[in-house]
mmCIF file of C-alpha atoms in Angstrom:
data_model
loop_
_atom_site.group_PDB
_atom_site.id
_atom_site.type_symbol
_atom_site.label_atom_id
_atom_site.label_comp_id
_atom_site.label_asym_id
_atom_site.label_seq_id
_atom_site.Cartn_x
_atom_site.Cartn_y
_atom_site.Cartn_z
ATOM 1 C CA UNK A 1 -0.938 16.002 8.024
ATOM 2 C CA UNK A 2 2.452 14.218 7.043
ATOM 3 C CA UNK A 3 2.818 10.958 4.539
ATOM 4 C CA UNK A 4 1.375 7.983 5.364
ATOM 5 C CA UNK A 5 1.912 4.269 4.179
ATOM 6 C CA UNK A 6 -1.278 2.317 4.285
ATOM 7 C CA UNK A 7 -0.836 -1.552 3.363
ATOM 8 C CA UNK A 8 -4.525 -3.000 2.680
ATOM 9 C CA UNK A 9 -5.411 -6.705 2.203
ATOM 10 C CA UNK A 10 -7.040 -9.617 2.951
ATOM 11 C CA UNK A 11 -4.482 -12.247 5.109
ATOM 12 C CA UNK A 12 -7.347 -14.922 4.662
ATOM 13 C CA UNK A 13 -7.127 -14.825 0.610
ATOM 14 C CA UNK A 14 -3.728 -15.687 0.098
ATOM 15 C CA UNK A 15 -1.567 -13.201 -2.079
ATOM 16 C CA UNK A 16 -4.724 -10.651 -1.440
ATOM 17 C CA UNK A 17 -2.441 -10.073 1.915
ATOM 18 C CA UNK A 18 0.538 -8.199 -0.056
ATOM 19 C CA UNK A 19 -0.554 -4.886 0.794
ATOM 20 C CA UNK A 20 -0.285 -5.798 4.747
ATOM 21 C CA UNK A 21 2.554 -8.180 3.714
ATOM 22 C CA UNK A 22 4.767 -5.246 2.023
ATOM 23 C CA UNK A 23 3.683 -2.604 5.155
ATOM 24 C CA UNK A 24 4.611 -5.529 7.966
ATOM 25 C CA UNK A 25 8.547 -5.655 5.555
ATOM 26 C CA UNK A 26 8.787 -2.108 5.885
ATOM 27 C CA UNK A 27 8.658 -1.852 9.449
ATOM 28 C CA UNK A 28 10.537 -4.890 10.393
ATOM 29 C CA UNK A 29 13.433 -3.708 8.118
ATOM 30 C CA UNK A 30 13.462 0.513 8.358
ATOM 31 C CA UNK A 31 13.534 2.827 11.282
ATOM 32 C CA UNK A 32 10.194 4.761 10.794
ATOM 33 C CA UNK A 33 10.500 8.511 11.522
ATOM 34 C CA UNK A 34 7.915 10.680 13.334
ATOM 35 C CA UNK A 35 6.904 12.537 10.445
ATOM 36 C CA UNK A 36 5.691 8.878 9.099
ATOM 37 C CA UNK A 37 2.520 7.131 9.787
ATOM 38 C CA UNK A 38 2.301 3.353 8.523
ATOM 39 C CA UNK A 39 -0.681 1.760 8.780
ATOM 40 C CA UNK A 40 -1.917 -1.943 8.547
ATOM 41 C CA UNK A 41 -5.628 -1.122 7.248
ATOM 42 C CA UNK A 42 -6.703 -4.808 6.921
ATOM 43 C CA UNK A 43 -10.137 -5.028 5.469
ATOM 44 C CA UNK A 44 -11.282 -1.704 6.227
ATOM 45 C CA UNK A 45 -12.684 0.576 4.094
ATOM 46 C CA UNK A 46 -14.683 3.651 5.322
ATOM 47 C CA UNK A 47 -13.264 3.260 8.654
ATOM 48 C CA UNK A 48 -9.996 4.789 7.176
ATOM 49 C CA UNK A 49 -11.077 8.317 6.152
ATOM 50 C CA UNK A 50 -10.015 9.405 8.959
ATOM 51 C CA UNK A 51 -6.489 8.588 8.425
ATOM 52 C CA UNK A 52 -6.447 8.804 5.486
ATOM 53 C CA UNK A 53 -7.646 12.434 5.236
ATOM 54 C CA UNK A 54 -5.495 15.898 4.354
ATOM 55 C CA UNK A 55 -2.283 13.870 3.620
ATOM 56 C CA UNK A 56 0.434 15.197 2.436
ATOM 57 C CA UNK A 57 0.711 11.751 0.530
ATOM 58 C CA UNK A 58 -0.446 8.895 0.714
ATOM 59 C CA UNK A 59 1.173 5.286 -0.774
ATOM 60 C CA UNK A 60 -1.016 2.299 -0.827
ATOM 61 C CA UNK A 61 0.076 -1.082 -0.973
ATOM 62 C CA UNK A 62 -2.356 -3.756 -2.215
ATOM 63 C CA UNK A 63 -3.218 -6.458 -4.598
ATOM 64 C CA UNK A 64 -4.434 -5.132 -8.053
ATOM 65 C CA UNK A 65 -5.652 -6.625 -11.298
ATOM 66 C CA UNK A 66 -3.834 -5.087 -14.058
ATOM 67 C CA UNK A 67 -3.777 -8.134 -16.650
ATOM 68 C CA UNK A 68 -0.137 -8.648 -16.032
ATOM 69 C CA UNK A 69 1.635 -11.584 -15.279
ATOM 70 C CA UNK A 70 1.404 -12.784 -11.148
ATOM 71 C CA UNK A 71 3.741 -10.733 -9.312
ATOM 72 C CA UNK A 72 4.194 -7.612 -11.442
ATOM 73 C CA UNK A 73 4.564 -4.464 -9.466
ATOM 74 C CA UNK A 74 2.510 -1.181 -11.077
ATOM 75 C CA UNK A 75 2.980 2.327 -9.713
ATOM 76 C CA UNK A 76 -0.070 4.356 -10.175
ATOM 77 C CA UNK A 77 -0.100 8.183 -9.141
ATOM 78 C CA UNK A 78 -2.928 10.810 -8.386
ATOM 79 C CA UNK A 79 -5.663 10.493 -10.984
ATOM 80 C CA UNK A 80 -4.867 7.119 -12.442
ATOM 81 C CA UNK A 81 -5.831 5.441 -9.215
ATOM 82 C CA UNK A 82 -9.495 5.708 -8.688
ATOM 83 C CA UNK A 83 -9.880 4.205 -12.363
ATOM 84 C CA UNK A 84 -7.906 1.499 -11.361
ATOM 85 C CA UNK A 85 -10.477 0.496 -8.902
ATOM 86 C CA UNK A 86 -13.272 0.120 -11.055
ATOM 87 C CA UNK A 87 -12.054 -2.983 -11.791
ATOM 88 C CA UNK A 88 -12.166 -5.095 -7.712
ATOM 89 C CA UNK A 89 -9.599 -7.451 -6.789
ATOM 90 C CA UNK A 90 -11.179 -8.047 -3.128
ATOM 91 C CA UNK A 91 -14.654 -6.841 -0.956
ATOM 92 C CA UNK A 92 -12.133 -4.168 0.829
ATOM 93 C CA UNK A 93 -11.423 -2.083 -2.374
ATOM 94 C CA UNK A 94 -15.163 -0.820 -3.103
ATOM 95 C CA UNK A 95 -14.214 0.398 0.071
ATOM 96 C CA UNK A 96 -11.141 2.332 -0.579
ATOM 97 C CA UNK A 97 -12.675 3.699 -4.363
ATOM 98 C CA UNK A 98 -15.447 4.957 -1.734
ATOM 99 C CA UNK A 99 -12.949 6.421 0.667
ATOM 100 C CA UNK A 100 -11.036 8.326 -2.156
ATOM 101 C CA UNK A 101 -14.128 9.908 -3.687
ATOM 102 C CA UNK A 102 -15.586 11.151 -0.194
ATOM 103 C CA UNK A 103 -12.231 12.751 0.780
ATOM 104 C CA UNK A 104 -12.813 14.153 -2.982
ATOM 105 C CA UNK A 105 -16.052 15.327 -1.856
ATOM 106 C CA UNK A 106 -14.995 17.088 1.642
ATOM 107 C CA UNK A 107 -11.735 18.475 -0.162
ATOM 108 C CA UNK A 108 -9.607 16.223 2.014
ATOM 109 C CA UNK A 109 -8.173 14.251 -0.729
ATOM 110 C CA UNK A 110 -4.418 13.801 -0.422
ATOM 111 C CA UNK A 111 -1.833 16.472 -2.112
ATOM 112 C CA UNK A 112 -0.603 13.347 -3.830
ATOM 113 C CA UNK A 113 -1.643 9.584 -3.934
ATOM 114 C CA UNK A 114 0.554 6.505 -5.012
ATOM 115 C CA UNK A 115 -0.262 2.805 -5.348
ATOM 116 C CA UNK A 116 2.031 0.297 -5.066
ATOM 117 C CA UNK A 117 0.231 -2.723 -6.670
ATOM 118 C CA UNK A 118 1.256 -6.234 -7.407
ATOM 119 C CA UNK A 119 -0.642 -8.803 -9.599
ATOM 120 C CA UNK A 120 -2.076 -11.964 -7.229
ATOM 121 C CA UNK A 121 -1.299 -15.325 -8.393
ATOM 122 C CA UNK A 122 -3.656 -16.649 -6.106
ATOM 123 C CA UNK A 123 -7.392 -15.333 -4.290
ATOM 124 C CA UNK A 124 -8.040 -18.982 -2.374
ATOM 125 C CA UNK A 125 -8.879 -18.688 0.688
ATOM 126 C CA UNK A 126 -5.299 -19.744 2.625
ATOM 127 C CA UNK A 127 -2.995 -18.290 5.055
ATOM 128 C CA UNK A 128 0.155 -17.091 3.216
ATOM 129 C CA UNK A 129 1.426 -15.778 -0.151
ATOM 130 C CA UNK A 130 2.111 -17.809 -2.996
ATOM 131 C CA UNK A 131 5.616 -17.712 -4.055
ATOM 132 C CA UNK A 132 5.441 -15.392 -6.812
ATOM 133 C CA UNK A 133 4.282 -12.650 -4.722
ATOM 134 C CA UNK A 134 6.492 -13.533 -2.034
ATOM 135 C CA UNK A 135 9.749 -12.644 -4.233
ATOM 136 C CA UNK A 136 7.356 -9.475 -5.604
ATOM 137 C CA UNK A 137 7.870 -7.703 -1.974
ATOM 138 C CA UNK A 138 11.378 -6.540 -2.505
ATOM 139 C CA UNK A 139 10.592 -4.683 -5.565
ATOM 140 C CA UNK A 140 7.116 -2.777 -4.671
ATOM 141 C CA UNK A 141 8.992 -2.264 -1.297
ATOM 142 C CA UNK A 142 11.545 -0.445 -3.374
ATOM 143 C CA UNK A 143 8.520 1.578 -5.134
ATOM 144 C CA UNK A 144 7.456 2.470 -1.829
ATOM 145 C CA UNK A 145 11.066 3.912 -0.598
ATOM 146 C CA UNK A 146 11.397 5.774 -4.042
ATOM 147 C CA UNK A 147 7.871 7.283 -3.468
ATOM 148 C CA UNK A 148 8.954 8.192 0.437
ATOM 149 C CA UNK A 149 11.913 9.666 -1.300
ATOM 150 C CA UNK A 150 10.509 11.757 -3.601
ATOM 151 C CA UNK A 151 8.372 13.308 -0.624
ATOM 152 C CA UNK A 152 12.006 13.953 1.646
ATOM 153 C CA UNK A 153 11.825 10.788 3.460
ATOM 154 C CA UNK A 154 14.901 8.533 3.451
ATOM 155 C CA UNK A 155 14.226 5.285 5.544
ATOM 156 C CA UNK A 156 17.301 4.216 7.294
ATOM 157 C CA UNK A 157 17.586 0.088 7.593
ATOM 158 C CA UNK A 158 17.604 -0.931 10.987
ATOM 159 C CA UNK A 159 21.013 -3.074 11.171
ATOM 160 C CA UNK A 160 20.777 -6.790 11.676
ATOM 161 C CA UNK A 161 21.507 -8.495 14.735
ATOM 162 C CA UNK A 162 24.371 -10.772 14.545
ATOM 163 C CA UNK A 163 23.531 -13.612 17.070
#
């Protein structure tokens, strides 16, 4: 199977939402190709083996707790990743640490795996990112069109409609 782009995140929790946040940017602003799956997983966790399965790569984008500042963007690749979930932001990401050690398991764990993190300012329960994490988009966005690019994808911006 291809690349795919899987945002994850809570839109109830406030800047727990960036992962779905940063997905929902990159199709609104790029023309996605066929060879590209992006994926809104929500709150899932198990429920995305399936897709997530034999990838050629996979890039997540979610909230992570690194001990940086709010709104710092980490890149983590292959092995550095499960590690990084030992330590839970949100419910959803005991389920992703499960997902990538059963497609360990069943040798369907993706050629290669990137996370696109950025640090939460805020976990409250609310509708919408904080500010901080709102201006963090651009630059994990950019993390996730280097990381396409590095595979052979270039995104091409869809042009803007001038009204």
């Amino acid at each position: 199977m291809g690349i795919l782009v899987l945002g994850i995140g809570n839109l109830l929790l406030s800047d727990e939402a960036v992962g779905v946040r940063i997905v929902e940017a990159l199709e609104q602003r790029f023309h996605i190709p066929p060879e590209l799956d992006v994926l809104d997983g929500g709150t899932a966790g198990l429920e995305l083996m399936e897709a997530m399965a034999n990838r050629e790569h996979l890039i997540v984008a979610d909230a992570v707790l690194t001990g940086q500042p709010p709104g710092s963007v980490t890149v983590l690749r292959d092995k550095e990743i499960p590690a990084m979930f030992s330590r839970k932001v949100s419910p959803h990401q005991l389920g992703l640490c499960d997902v990538l050690m059963a497609l360990q398991l069943t040798d369907e764990f993706p050629r290669q795996l990137t996370l696109v993190g950025v640090v939460p300012e805020s976990l409250a329960p609310n509708i919408g990112l904080t500010p901080t994490v709102t201006r963090a988009i651009e630059p994990a966005l950019e993390q996730i069109l280097a990381a396409l690019q590095a595979s052979g994808i270039t995104l091409k911006a869809r042009e803007e409609s001038h009204v």
